[in-house]
XYZ file of C-alpha atoms in Angstrom:
272
model
C 6.336 -15.868 -17.969
C 5.262 -18.052 -15.104
C 1.780 -17.761 -13.712
C 1.247 -17.932 -9.977
C -0.539 -21.242 -9.245
C -1.550 -20.299 -5.709
C -3.309 -17.209 -6.970
C -5.584 -18.924 -9.439
C -7.680 -20.316 -6.622
C -7.367 -17.290 -4.364
C -10.570 -15.616 -3.320
C -11.315 -12.299 -1.619
C -11.152 -13.372 1.080
C 2.510 3.334 26.694
C -0.251 6.016 25.888
C -3.912 5.369 26.220
C -6.395 5.991 23.472
C -7.164 9.708 23.567
C -10.279 9.528 21.420
C -11.647 7.570 18.530
C -14.056 7.902 15.665
C -17.707 7.011 16.050
C -18.887 3.596 14.916
C -19.607 4.744 11.371
C -16.399 6.896 11.208
C -18.325 10.024 10.187
C -17.416 12.177 13.168
C -15.022 15.170 12.953
C -11.327 14.375 12.811
C -10.019 13.019 16.080
C -6.558 11.807 16.979
C -5.472 8.560 18.566
C -2.201 8.487 20.478
C 0.318 5.819 19.646
C 0.574 2.947 22.078
C 3.778 2.637 24.073
C 5.729 -0.253 25.466
C 2.643 -1.561 27.262
C 1.292 -2.676 23.897
C 3.296 -5.895 24.164
C 6.271 -7.441 22.379
C 7.113 -6.494 18.803
C 7.592 -9.493 16.526
C 10.791 -9.591 14.479
C 10.023 -11.132 11.107
C 11.754 -11.744 7.771
C 10.528 -12.797 4.355
C 10.641 -16.333 3.017
C 10.381 -16.408 -0.757
C 7.919 -18.909 -2.236
C 8.066 -17.829 -5.878
C 9.647 -15.204 -8.109
C 7.582 -13.518 -10.814
C 8.438 -11.107 -13.616
C 7.780 -7.420 -13.024
C 7.967 -4.494 -15.413
C 11.345 -2.801 -14.722
C 9.875 0.448 -16.073
C 7.130 0.475 -13.444
C 7.862 2.997 -10.710
C 5.614 1.146 -8.279
C 3.591 3.305 -5.922
C 0.628 1.103 -5.013
C 0.009 -2.654 -5.159
C -3.166 -4.519 -4.268
C -4.868 -7.842 -4.978
C -8.647 -8.161 -5.478
C -9.460 -11.837 -5.950
C -6.939 -13.184 -8.505
C -6.390 -9.740 -10.057
C -3.429 -7.525 -9.288
C -3.761 -3.736 -9.412
C -0.624 -1.629 -9.643
C -0.296 2.143 -9.584
C 2.931 3.689 -10.902
C 4.459 7.142 -10.557
C 6.701 9.756 -12.161
C 5.244 12.677 -14.081
C 4.598 11.657 -17.675
C 4.978 7.956 -16.833
C 2.241 7.377 -14.242
C -0.323 4.664 -14.838
C -2.816 2.249 -13.293
C -2.700 -1.413 -14.329
C -4.918 -4.444 -13.899
C -4.217 -8.114 -14.652
C -2.857 -11.451 -13.391
C 0.306 -11.259 -11.300
C 3.469 -11.973 -13.247
C 1.862 -11.321 -16.632
C 1.294 -8.320 -18.843
C -1.609 -6.186 -17.621
C -4.856 -6.820 -19.440
C -6.060 -3.242 -18.817
C -3.967 -0.107 -18.408
C -4.728 3.594 -18.106
C -2.219 6.439 -18.265
C -2.311 9.577 -16.160
C -1.912 12.787 -18.150
C 1.168 14.917 -17.561
C 1.948 16.423 -15.064
C 0.054 14.089 -12.697
C 2.274 11.911 -10.484
C 0.449 8.698 -9.505
C 0.647 7.267 -5.997
C -1.173 4.639 -3.925
C -4.244 2.703 -5.085
C -6.960 0.701 -3.359
C -9.992 -1.235 -4.633
C -13.508 -0.834 -3.201
C -15.513 -3.453 -5.026
C -16.549 -1.959 -8.381
C -14.428 1.153 -8.007
C -10.953 2.110 -6.923
C -9.112 5.180 -5.722
C -5.802 6.391 -7.103
C -3.959 9.127 -5.228
C -1.598 11.675 -6.687
C 1.555 12.948 -5.014
C 1.380 16.745 -4.927
C -1.317 17.391 -7.504
C -4.008 17.806 -4.839
C -6.473 15.418 -6.453
C -7.587 11.801 -6.080
C -9.086 9.879 -8.980
C -11.956 7.420 -8.684
C -11.970 4.737 -11.387
C -14.049 1.812 -12.544
C -12.242 -1.229 -11.156
C -12.911 -3.256 -14.299
C -12.167 -0.844 -17.126
C -9.991 1.620 -15.151
C -11.994 4.421 -16.751
C -11.934 7.643 -14.763
C -15.251 8.319 -12.997
C -14.514 11.523 -11.096
C -11.857 13.577 -9.377
C -11.998 14.907 -5.848
C -9.835 17.487 -4.100
C -7.171 15.872 -1.953
C -5.496 18.663 0.072
C -2.550 16.602 1.280
C 0.400 14.766 -0.171
C -0.763 11.410 -1.474
C 1.451 8.459 -0.538
C -0.300 5.208 0.399
C -3.918 4.166 0.743
C -5.798 0.985 1.672
C -9.402 0.049 2.466
C -10.775 -1.399 5.702
C -14.269 -2.539 4.619
C -15.121 -3.839 8.097
C -14.590 -0.337 9.461
C -16.023 1.420 6.398
C -12.974 3.624 6.003
C -9.798 4.274 4.082
C -6.390 4.500 5.726
C -3.948 6.928 4.060
C -0.344 7.994 4.564
C 1.498 11.213 3.729
C 5.107 10.318 4.491
C 4.837 11.214 8.170
C 4.233 9.001 11.218
C 0.505 9.697 11.046
C -2.131 7.692 9.230
C -5.301 9.562 8.276
C -8.649 7.767 8.311
C -11.032 8.842 5.560
C -14.598 8.378 4.395
C -14.385 5.986 1.410
C -16.959 7.969 -0.568
C -15.956 11.567 0.059
C -12.320 11.169 1.226
C -13.115 13.492 4.102
C -10.822 12.909 7.111
C -12.529 11.160 10.005
C -9.591 10.527 12.307
C -5.840 10.253 12.712
C -3.550 7.579 14.085
C -0.026 8.223 15.318
C 2.111 5.150 14.576
C 4.817 4.356 17.111
C 7.316 1.620 17.808
C 7.861 1.162 21.544
C 6.509 4.653 22.107
C 8.535 6.377 19.368
C 6.845 7.685 16.210
C 7.704 5.867 12.966
C 8.052 8.480 10.168
C 8.055 8.070 6.391
C 5.151 5.630 6.235
C 4.510 5.011 2.548
C 2.626 2.306 0.667
C -0.075 0.635 2.754
C -1.877 -2.722 2.793
C -4.908 -3.300 4.994
C -5.455 -6.820 6.345
C -8.384 -6.823 8.745
C -7.623 -4.398 11.571
C -3.902 -4.388 10.745
C -2.032 -2.225 8.286
C 1.277 -3.203 6.734
C 3.309 -0.112 5.818
C 6.490 0.258 3.806
C 8.921 2.618 5.535
C 10.521 4.820 2.883
C 13.311 4.699 1.768
C 14.126 1.232 3.098
C 13.412 -2.468 2.753
C 11.556 -2.422 6.070
C 7.848 -3.018 6.653
C 5.955 -2.416 9.878
C 2.688 -4.036 10.903
C 0.397 -1.605 12.720
C -2.554 -2.227 15.013
C -5.076 0.341 13.778
C -6.892 0.242 17.098
C -3.923 1.721 18.966
C -1.297 2.815 16.442
C 1.243 0.451 17.981
C 3.705 -1.347 15.733
C 3.241 -5.039 16.460
C 5.842 -6.406 14.032
C 8.936 -5.298 12.129
C 9.609 -7.120 8.875
C 13.052 -7.209 7.280
C 12.546 -7.529 3.515
C 16.160 -6.846 2.523
C 18.126 -9.069 0.162
C 15.309 -9.860 -2.267
C 17.109 -8.426 -5.307
C 20.745 -9.279 -6.075
C 23.059 -6.282 -5.898
C 23.525 -6.134 -9.663
C 19.751 -5.771 -10.080
C 19.473 -3.216 -7.255
C 21.760 -0.703 -8.922
C 19.272 0.463 -11.578
C 16.306 -0.115 -9.274
C 15.095 1.838 -6.252
C 13.669 0.834 -2.894
C 11.005 -1.656 -1.943
C 7.583 -0.094 -2.435
C 4.711 -2.433 -3.041
C 3.005 -4.898 -0.738
C -0.169 -6.804 -1.592
C -1.849 -9.433 0.557
C -2.996 -12.468 -1.416
C -6.653 -12.999 -0.448
C -7.455 -16.190 1.427
C -3.821 -16.898 2.324
C -1.066 -15.660 4.641
C 1.048 -14.789 1.608
C 2.046 -11.440 0.136
C 3.419 -10.053 -3.085
C 6.373 -7.669 -2.725
C 8.104 -5.537 -5.323
C 9.725 -2.119 -5.662
C 10.313 0.913 -7.838
C 11.758 -0.191 -11.191
C 12.257 -3.746 -9.900
C 12.498 -6.456 -12.597
C 10.988 -9.033 -10.252
C 8.065 -9.507 -7.881
C 8.189 -11.973 -4.995
C 5.516 -14.168 -3.443
C 6.462 -14.443 0.213
C 5.382 -15.306 3.723
C 6.562 -13.529 6.836
C 8.364 -15.800 9.309
C 10.260 -15.347 12.564
C 13.878 -14.228 12.257
């Protein structure tokens, strides 16, 4: 299996706003309206593949995130859910299984710990980011889909398959705000796996090979990314849709994969 050379050196690197959270995001839940056409043009992007890496075809990918040179992947399906840690394109060095009937979903790393959501099990699991040992479980009274961390804002961003993103306290998971995501004024439903990059969130739109880039200050979609055509048709038949996007720290590159995909792709987003 090929390693990823570029990763070895990577380091961590039309409506108005109705209301917003306080500076420390600890206020009661408030809702932001999605920005309309006044938000500006929406970039039309596609993927350019830089490298192709092996990926476990038995991994029903639900969450993907890089922390330094380490890739974290959460997988789903009851009885098959797991959390994995290791170099991209290689066998995980650490792996933890979720007991049946838990169905794993999105994951995000917060320094020494990480969160792993579950789909309809109504819990979220906090783990040690190094050993993946379970530290505690918290109630999560919503469907778990995607999650990512905005350290500069001291908050998590989560999805539930709707057009709304919920902002949460990274320690307690308590909701602190909501963001309605819209493209040219129209809500974008089925937001799934998330990747935070500064004040932007990249979201897979289930069930498709489409990614949207969202301004988390307004909820406006600022770019649409066409990620179709990565897998040949003969490999797509046993696989499912794209679902996994991880920014490579210190670069403008991303890792993309999908549910039961045999490959993972190192890409950049370029104009169509």
